[in-house]
Tab-separated table of C-alpha atoms and ligand atoms in Angstrom:
chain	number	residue	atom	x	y	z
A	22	UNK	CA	107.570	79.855	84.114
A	23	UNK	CA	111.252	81.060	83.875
A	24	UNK	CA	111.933	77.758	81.844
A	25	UNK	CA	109.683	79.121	79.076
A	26	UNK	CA	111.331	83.018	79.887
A	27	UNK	CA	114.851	81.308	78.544
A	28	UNK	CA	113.724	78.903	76.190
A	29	UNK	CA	111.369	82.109	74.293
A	30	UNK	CA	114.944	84.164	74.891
A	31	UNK	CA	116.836	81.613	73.259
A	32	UNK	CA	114.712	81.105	70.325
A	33	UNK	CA	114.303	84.784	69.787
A	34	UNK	CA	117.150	85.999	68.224
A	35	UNK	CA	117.596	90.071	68.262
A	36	UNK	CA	114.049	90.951	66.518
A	37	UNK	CA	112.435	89.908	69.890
A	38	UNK	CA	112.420	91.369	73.042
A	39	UNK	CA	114.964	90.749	75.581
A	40	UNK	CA	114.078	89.118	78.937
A	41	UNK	CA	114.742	91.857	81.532
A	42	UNK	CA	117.010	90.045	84.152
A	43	UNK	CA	116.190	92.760	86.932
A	44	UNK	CA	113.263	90.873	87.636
A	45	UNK	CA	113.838	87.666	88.056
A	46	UNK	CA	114.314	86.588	91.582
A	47	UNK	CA	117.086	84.119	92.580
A	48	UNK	CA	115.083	81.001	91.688
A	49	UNK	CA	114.052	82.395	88.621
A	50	UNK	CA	117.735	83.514	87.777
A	51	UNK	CA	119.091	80.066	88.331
A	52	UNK	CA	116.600	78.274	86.746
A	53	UNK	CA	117.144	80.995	83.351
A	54	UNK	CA	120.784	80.118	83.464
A	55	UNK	CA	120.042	76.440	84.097
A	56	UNK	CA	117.629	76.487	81.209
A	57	UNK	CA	120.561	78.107	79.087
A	58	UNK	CA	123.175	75.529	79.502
A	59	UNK	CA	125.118	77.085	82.451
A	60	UNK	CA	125.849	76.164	86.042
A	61	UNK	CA	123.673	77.327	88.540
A	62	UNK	CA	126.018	80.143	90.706
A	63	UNK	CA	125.962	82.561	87.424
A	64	UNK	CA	122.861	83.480	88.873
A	65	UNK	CA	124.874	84.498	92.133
A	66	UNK	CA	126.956	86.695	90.650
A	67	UNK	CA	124.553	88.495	88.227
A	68	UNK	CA	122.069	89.077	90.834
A	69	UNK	CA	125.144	91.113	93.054
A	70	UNK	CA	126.242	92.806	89.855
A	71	UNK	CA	122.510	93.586	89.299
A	72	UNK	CA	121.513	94.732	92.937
A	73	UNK	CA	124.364	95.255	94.827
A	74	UNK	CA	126.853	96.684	92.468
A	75	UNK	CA	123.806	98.675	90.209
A	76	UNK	CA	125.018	97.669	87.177
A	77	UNK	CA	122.847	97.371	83.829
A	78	UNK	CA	125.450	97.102	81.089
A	79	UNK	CA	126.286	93.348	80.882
A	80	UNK	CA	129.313	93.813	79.697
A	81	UNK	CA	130.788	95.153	82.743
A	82	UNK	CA	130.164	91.775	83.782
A	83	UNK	CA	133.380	90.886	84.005
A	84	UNK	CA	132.885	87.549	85.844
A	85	UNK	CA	130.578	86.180	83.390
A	86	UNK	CA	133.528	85.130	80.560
A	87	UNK	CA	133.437	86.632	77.492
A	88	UNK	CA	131.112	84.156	75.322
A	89	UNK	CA	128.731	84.377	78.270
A	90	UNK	CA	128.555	87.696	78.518
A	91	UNK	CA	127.794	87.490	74.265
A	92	UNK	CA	125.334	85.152	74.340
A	93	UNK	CA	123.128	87.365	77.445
A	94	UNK	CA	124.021	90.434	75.523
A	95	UNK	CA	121.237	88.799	72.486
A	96	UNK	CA	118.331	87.694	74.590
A	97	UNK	CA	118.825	89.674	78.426
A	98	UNK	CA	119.043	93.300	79.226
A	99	UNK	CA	119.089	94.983	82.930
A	100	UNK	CA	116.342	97.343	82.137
A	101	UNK	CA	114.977	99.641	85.082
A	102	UNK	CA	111.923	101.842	84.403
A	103	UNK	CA	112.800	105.517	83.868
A	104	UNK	CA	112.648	108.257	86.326
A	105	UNK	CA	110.846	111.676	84.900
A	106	UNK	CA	111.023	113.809	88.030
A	107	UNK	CA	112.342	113.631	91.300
A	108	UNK	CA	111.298	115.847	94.023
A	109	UNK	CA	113.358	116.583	97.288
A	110	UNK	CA	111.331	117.589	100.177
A	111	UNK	CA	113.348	120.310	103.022
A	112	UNK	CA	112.408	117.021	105.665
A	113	UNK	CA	114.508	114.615	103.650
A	114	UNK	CA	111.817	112.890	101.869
A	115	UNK	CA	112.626	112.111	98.171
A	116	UNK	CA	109.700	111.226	95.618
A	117	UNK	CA	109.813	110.138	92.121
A	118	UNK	CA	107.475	109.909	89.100
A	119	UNK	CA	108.447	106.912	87.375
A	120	UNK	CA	107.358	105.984	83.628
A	121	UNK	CA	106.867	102.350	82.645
A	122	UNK	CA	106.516	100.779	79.253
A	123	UNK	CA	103.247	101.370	77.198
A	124	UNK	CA	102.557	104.935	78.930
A	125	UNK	CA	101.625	104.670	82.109
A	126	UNK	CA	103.166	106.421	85.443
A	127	UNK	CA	103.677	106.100	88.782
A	128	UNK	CA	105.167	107.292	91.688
A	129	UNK	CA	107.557	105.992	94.775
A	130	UNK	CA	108.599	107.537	98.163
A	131	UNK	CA	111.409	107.488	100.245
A	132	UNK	CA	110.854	109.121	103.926
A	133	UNK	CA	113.991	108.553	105.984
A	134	UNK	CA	113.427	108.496	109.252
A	135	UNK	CA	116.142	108.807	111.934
A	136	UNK	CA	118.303	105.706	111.250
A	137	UNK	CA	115.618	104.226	108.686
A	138	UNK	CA	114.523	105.317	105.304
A	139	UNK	CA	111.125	103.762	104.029
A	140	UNK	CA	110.072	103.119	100.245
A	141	UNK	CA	107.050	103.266	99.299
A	142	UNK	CA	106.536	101.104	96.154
A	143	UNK	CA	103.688	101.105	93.631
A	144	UNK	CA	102.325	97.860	92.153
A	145	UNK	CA	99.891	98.762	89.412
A	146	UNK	CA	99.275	101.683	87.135
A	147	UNK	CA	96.113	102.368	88.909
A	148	UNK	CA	93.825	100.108	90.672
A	149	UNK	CA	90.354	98.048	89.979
A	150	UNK	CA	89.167	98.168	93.104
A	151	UNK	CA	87.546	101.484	93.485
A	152	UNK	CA	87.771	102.355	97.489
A	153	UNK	CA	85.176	105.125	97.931
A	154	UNK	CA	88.156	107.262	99.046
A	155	UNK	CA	90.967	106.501	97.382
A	156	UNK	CA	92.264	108.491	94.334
A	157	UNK	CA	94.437	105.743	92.554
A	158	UNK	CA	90.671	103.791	92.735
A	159	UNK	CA	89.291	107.243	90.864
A	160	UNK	CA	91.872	106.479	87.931
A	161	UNK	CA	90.461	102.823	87.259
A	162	UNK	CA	92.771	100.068	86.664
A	163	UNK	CA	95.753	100.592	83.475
A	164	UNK	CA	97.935	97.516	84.046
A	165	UNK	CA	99.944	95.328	86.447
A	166	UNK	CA	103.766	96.562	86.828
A	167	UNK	CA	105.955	93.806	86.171
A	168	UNK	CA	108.584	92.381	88.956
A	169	UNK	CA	111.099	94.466	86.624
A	170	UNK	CA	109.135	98.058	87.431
A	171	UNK	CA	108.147	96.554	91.317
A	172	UNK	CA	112.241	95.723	91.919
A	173	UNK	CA	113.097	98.849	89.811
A	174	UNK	CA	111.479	101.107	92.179
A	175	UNK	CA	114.249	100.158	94.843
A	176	UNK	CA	116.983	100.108	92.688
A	177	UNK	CA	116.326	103.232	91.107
A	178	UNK	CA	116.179	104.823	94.461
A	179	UNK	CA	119.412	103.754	95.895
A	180	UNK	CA	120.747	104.746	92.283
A	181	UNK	CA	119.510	108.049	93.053
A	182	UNK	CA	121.898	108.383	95.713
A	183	UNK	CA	124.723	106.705	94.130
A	184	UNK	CA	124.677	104.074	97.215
A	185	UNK	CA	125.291	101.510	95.113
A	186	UNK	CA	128.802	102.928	94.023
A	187	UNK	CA	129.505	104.340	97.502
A	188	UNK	CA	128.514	100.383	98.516
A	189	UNK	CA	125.505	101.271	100.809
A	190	UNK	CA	123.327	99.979	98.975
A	191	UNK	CA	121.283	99.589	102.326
A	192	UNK	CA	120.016	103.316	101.967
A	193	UNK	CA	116.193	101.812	101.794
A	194	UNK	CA	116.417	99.675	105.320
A	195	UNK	CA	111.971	99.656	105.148
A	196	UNK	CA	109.411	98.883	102.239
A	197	UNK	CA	106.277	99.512	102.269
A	198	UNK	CA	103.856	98.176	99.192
A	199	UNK	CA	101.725	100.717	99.932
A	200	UNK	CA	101.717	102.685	96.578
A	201	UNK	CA	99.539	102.447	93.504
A	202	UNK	CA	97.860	99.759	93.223
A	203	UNK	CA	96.387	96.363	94.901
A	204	UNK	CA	99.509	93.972	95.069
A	205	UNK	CA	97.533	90.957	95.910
A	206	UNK	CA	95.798	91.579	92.782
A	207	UNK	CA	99.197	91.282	90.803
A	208	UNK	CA	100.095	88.349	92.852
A	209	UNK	CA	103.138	86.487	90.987
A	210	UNK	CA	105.436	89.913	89.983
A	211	UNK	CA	105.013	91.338	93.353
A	212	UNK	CA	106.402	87.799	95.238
A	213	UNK	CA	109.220	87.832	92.675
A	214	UNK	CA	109.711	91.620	93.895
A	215	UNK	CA	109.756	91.083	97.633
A	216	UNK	CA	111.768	87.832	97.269
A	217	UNK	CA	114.180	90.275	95.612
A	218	UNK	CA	114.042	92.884	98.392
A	219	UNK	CA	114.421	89.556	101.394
A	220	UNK	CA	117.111	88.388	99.110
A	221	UNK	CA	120.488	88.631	100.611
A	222	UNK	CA	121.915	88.496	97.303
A	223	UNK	CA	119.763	91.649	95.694
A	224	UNK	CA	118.942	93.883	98.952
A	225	UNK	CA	118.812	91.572	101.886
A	226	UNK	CA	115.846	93.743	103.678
A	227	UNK	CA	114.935	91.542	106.825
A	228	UNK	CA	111.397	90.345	106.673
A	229	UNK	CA	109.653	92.093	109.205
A	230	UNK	CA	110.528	95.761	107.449
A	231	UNK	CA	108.782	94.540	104.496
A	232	UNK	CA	105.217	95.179	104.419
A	233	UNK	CA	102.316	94.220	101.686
A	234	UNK	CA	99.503	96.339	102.366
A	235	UNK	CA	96.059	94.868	101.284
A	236	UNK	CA	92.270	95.589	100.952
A	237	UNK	CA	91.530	91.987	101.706
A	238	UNK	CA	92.192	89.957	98.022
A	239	UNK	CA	91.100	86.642	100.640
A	240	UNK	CA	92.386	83.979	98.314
A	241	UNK	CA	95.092	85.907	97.777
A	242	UNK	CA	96.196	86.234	101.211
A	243	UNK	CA	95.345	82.834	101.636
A	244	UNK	CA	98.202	81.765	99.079
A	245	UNK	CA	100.274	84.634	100.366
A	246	UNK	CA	100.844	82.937	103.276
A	247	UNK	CA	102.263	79.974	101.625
A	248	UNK	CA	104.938	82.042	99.789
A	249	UNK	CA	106.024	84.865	101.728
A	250	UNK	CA	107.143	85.750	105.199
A	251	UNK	CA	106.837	89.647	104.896
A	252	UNK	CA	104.819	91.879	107.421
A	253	UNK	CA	100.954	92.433	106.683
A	254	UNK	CA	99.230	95.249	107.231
A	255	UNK	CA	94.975	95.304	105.831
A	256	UNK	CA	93.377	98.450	104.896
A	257	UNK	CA	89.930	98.037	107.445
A	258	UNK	CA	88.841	101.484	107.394
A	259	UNK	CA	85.391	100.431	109.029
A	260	UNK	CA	84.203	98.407	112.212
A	261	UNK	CA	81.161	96.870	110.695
A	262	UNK	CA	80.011	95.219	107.333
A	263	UNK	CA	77.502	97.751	106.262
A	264	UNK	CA	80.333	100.477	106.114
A	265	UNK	CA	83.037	98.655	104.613
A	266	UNK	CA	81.059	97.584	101.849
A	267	UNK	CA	80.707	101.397	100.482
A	268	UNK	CA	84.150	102.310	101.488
A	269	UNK	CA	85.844	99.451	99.962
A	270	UNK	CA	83.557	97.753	97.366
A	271	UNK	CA	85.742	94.038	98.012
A	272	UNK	CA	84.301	93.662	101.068
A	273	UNK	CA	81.015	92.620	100.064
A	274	UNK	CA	82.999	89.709	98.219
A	275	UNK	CA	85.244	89.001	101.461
A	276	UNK	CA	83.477	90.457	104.520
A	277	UNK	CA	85.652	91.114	107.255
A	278	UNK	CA	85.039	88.051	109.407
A	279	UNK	CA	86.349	86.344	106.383
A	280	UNK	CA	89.028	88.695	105.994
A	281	UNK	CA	90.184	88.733	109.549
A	282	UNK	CA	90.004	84.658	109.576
A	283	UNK	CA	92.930	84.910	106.744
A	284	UNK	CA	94.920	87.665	108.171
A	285	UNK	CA	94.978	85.523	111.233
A	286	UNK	CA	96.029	82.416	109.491
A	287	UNK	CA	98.835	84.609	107.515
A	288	UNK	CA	100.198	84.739	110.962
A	289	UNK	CA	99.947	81.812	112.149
A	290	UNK	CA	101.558	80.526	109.024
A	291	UNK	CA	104.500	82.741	109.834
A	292	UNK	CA	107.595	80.939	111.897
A	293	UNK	CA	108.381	83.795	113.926
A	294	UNK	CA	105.485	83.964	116.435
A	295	UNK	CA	105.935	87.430	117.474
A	296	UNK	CA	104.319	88.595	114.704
A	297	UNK	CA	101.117	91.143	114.336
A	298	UNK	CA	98.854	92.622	111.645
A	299	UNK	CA	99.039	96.490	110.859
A	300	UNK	CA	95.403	97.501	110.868
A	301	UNK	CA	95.133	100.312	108.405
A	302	UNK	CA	92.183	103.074	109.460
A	303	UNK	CA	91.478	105.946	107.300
A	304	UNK	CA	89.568	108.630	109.268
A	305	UNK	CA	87.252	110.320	107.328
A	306	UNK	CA	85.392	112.817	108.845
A	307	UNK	CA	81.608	112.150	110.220
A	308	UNK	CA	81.948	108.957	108.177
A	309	UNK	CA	83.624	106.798	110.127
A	310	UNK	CA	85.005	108.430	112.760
A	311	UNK	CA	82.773	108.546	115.366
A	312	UNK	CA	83.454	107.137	118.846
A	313	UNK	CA	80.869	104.361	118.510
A	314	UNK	CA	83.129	103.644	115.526
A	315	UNK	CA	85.926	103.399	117.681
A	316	UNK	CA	84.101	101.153	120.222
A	317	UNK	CA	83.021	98.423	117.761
A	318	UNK	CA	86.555	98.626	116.151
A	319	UNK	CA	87.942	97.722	119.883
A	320	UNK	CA	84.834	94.979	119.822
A	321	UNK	CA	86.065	93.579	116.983
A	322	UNK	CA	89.584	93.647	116.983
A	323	UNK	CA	89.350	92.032	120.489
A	324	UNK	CA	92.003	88.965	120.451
A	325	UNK	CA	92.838	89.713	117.097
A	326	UNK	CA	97.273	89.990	116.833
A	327	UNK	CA	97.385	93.369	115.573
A	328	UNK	CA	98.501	97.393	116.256
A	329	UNK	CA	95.767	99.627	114.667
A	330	UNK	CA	97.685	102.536	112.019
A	331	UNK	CA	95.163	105.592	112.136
A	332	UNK	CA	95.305	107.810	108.930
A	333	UNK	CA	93.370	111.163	108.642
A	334	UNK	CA	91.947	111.392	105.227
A	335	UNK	CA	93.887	113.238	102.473
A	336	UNK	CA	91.508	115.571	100.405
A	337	UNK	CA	91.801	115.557	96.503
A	338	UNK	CA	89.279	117.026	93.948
A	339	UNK	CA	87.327	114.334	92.657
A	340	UNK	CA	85.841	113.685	96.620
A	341	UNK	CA	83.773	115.478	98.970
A	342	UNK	CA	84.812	113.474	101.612
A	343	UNK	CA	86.752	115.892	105.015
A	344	UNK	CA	89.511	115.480	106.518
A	345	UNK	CA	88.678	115.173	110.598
A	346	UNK	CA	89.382	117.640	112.501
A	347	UNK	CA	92.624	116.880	115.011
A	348	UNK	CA	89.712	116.632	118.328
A	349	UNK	CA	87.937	114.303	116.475
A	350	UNK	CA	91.363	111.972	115.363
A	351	UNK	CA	92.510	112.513	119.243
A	352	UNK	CA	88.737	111.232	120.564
A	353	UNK	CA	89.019	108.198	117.723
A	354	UNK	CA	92.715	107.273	119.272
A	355	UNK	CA	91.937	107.225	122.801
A	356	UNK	CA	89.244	104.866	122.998
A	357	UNK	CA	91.395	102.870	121.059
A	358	UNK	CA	93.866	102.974	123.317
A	359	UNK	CA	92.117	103.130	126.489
A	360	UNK	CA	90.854	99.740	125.153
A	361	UNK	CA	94.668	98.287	125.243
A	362	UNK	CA	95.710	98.265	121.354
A	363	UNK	CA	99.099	99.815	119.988
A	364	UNK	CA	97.707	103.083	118.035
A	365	UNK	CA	99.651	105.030	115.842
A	366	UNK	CA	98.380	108.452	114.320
A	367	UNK	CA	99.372	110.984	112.123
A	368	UNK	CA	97.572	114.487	112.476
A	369	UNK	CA	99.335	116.952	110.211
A	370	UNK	CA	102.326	117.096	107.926
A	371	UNK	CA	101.694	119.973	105.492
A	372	UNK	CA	105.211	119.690	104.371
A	373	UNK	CA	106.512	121.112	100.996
A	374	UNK	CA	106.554	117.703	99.221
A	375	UNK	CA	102.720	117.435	99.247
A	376	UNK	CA	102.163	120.552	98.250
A	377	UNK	CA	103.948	119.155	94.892
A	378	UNK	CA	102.205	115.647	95.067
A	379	UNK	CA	100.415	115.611	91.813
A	380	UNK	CA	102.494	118.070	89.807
A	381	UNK	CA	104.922	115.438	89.340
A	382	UNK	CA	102.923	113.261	87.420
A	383	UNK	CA	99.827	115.662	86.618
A	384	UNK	CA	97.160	113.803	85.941
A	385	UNK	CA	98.270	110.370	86.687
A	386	UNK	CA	99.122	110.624	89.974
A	387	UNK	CA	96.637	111.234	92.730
A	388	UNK	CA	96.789	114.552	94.955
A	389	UNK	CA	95.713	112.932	98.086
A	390	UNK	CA	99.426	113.768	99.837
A	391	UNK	CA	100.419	110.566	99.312
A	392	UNK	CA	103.721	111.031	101.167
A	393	UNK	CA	101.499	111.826	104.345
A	394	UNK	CA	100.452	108.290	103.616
A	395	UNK	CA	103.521	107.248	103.338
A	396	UNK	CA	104.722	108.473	106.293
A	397	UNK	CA	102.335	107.449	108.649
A	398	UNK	CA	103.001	103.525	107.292
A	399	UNK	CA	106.443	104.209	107.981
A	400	UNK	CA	105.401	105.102	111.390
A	401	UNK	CA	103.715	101.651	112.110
A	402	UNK	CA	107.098	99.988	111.523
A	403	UNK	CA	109.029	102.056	113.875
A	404	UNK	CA	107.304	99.804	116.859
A	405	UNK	CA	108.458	96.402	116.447
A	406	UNK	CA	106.516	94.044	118.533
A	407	UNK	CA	108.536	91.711	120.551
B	520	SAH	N1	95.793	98.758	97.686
B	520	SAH	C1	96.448	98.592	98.923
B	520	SAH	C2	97.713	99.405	99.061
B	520	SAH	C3	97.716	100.830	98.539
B	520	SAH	S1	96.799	102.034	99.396
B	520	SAH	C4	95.481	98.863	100.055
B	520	SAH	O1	94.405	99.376	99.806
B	520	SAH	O2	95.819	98.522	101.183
B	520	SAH	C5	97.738	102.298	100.883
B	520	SAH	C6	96.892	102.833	102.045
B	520	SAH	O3	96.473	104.186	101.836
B	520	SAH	C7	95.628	102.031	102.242
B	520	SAH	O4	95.403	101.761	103.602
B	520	SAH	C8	94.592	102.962	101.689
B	520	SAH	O5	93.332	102.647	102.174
B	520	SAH	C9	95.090	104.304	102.134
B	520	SAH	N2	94.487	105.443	101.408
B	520	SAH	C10	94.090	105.481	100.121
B	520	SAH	N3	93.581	106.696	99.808
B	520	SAH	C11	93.676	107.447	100.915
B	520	SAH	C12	93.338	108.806	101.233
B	520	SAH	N4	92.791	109.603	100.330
B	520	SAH	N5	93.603	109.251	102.470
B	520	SAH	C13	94.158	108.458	103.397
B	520	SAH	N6	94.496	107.171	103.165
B	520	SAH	C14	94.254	106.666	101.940
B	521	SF4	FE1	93.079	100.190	95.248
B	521	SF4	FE2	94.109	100.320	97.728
B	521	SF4	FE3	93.122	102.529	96.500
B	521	SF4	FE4	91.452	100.599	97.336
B	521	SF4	S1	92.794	101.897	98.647
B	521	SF4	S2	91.381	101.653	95.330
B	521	SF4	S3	92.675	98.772	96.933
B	521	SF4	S4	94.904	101.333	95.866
């Protein structure tokens, strides 16, 4: 793939358009300087001047040589996306509303968190996939974000804080791909991404604090596993077939016998045998969060590796689905954890940065206080198993 990126650079000339290098991850950067004629470790040091250092302008590569530098100058740029608004909550979360090429928006979170801060990164403008309760679903799919706009996300936030020119570039120690989007369903630019965030030579984040949130793309998963090491958590939402298939439609296609199976493989496929699943649950009130609910979720979770991430619903105006009232997210938690399982919850947040969630972006963005979201995602990584 990055052979043809080059060779289509090279041919180009300055009418075309340029290959954005802030995508590419390492292989890909070493095989696009392999392709062009040059030795292999120019990938090395574009990738720190890229991720570490922040820089965009190629010539301030000043380790590149002169007629090196010339010749990326007509067929590479370092192009992030471009931020429209940022948003500083009083509790130290910062959000922006990004714009990416042909239109489209989207958003990213960072919630710092004692020693930690967490980004939240979008994947898609939008998503096909149409969860009964999701808002990003109610927007219907625009277009995959390419590994440039995934990557971008984190770069633009530690640009934000000009950690890249104080060198702590390590402002965003979690990531969470739990923004916009289904990034299974964008498969290839979101594995460039998070090789790019693993990378020691871009951000270096260690494996476990990078998580890809699904709805259960099964073949997906399936060649997820072969690819990545990075932390899984699956949006369940529902303890039985019947229910999942009207909360999220891709269950009929992969029930969740299925979709457990391949969760439980991605683990198994993993070196580090400490590892667990994040089981996503999004309360939403007399819908599925009824203590029977709970029971079968124990039932069925039974042996499965996993900690169970509860998540009240967020309200926004296109759904007449409730929030559950803090008794009935209590009730849902303790059978859960009467029954043994690592439970984490998030009741109320109400903080200043939600009230703006959606003003940001207006219509693009959803209003289902997202950050909230966010936050309780974050949450699940603060207990490291083993
Ligand atoms: N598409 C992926 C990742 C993005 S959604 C996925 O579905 O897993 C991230 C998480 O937020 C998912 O668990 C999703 O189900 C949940 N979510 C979406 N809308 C929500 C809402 N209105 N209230 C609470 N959680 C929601
Ligand atoms: Fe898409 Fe995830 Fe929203 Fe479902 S919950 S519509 S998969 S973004």
């Amino acid at each position: 793939m990055t052979s043809t990126i080059a060779s289509i650079a090279q041919q180009s000339g300055r009418d075309r358009p340029r290959v954005n290098l802030l995508g590419l991850s390492r292989r890909q950067m070493e095989q696009f300087f392999l392709d062009l004629g040059e030795k292999k470790f120019r990938a090395q040091q574009v990738l720190k001047w890229i991720h570490h250092a922040g820089v965009t302008d190629i010539e301030e590569m000043t380790n590149l040589g002169k007629a090196l530098r010339d010749k990326l100058v007509d067929i590479a740029e370092v192009r992030p996306p471009e931020i429209v608004s940022q948003h500083d909550s009083g509790d130290g979360t910062r959000k922006w509303a990004i714009a990416v090429d042909g239109g489209g928006m989207i958003e990213s979170v960072l919630i710092p968190e004692g020693g930690r801060a967490t980004l939240c990164v979008s994947s898609q403008v939008g998503c096909s996939l149409d969860c009964s309760f999701c808002s990003t679903g109610k927007q219907g799919f625009q277009r995959d974000l390419s590994a440039a706009e995934i990557i971008g996300q984190v770069w633009l936030a530690i640009k934000s804080y000009d950690a890249f020119q104080s060198g702590n570039g390590r402002i965003v120690t979690n990531v969470v791909m739990m923004g916009m989007g289904e990034p299974l369903l964008n498969f290839d630019n979101v594995v460039a991404a998070m090789d790019l965030m693993l990378e020691d030579l871009a951000y270096g984040i260690s494996k476990r604090r990078v998580t890809l949130s699904t709805s259960g793309v099964v073949p997906a998963l399936d060649r997820l596993a072969e690819v990545s090491e990075v932390s899984l958590a699956v949006s369940l939402h529902a303890p039985n077939d019947e229910l999942r298939n009207q909360l999220v439609p891709i269950n009929r296609k992969y029930p969740i016998a299925v979709l457990l199976e391949s969760c439980r493989n991605y683990i198994d496929a993993q070196r580090d045998n400490k590892r667990v699943v994040t089981v996503e649950y999004t309360l939403i009130a007399g819908i599925n969060d009824q203590r029977e609910h709970a029971r079968e979720l124990a039932v069925l979770l039974r042996d499965f590796p996993c900690k169970i991430n509860l998540i009240p619903f967020n309200t926004f105006d296109q759904s007449d689905y409730q929030r559950p009232s803090g008794n009935a997210v209590s009730r849902f938690w303790q059978v859960l954890v009467d029954a043994g399982y690592i439970v984490t919850v998030r009741t109320t947040r109400g903080d200043d940065i939600n009230a703006a969630c959606g003003q940001l972006v207006g219509q693009v963005v959803d209003r289902t206080r997202r950050s909230e979201r966010y936050r309780a995602a974050a949450e699940t990584q603060v207990i490291e198993v083993g």
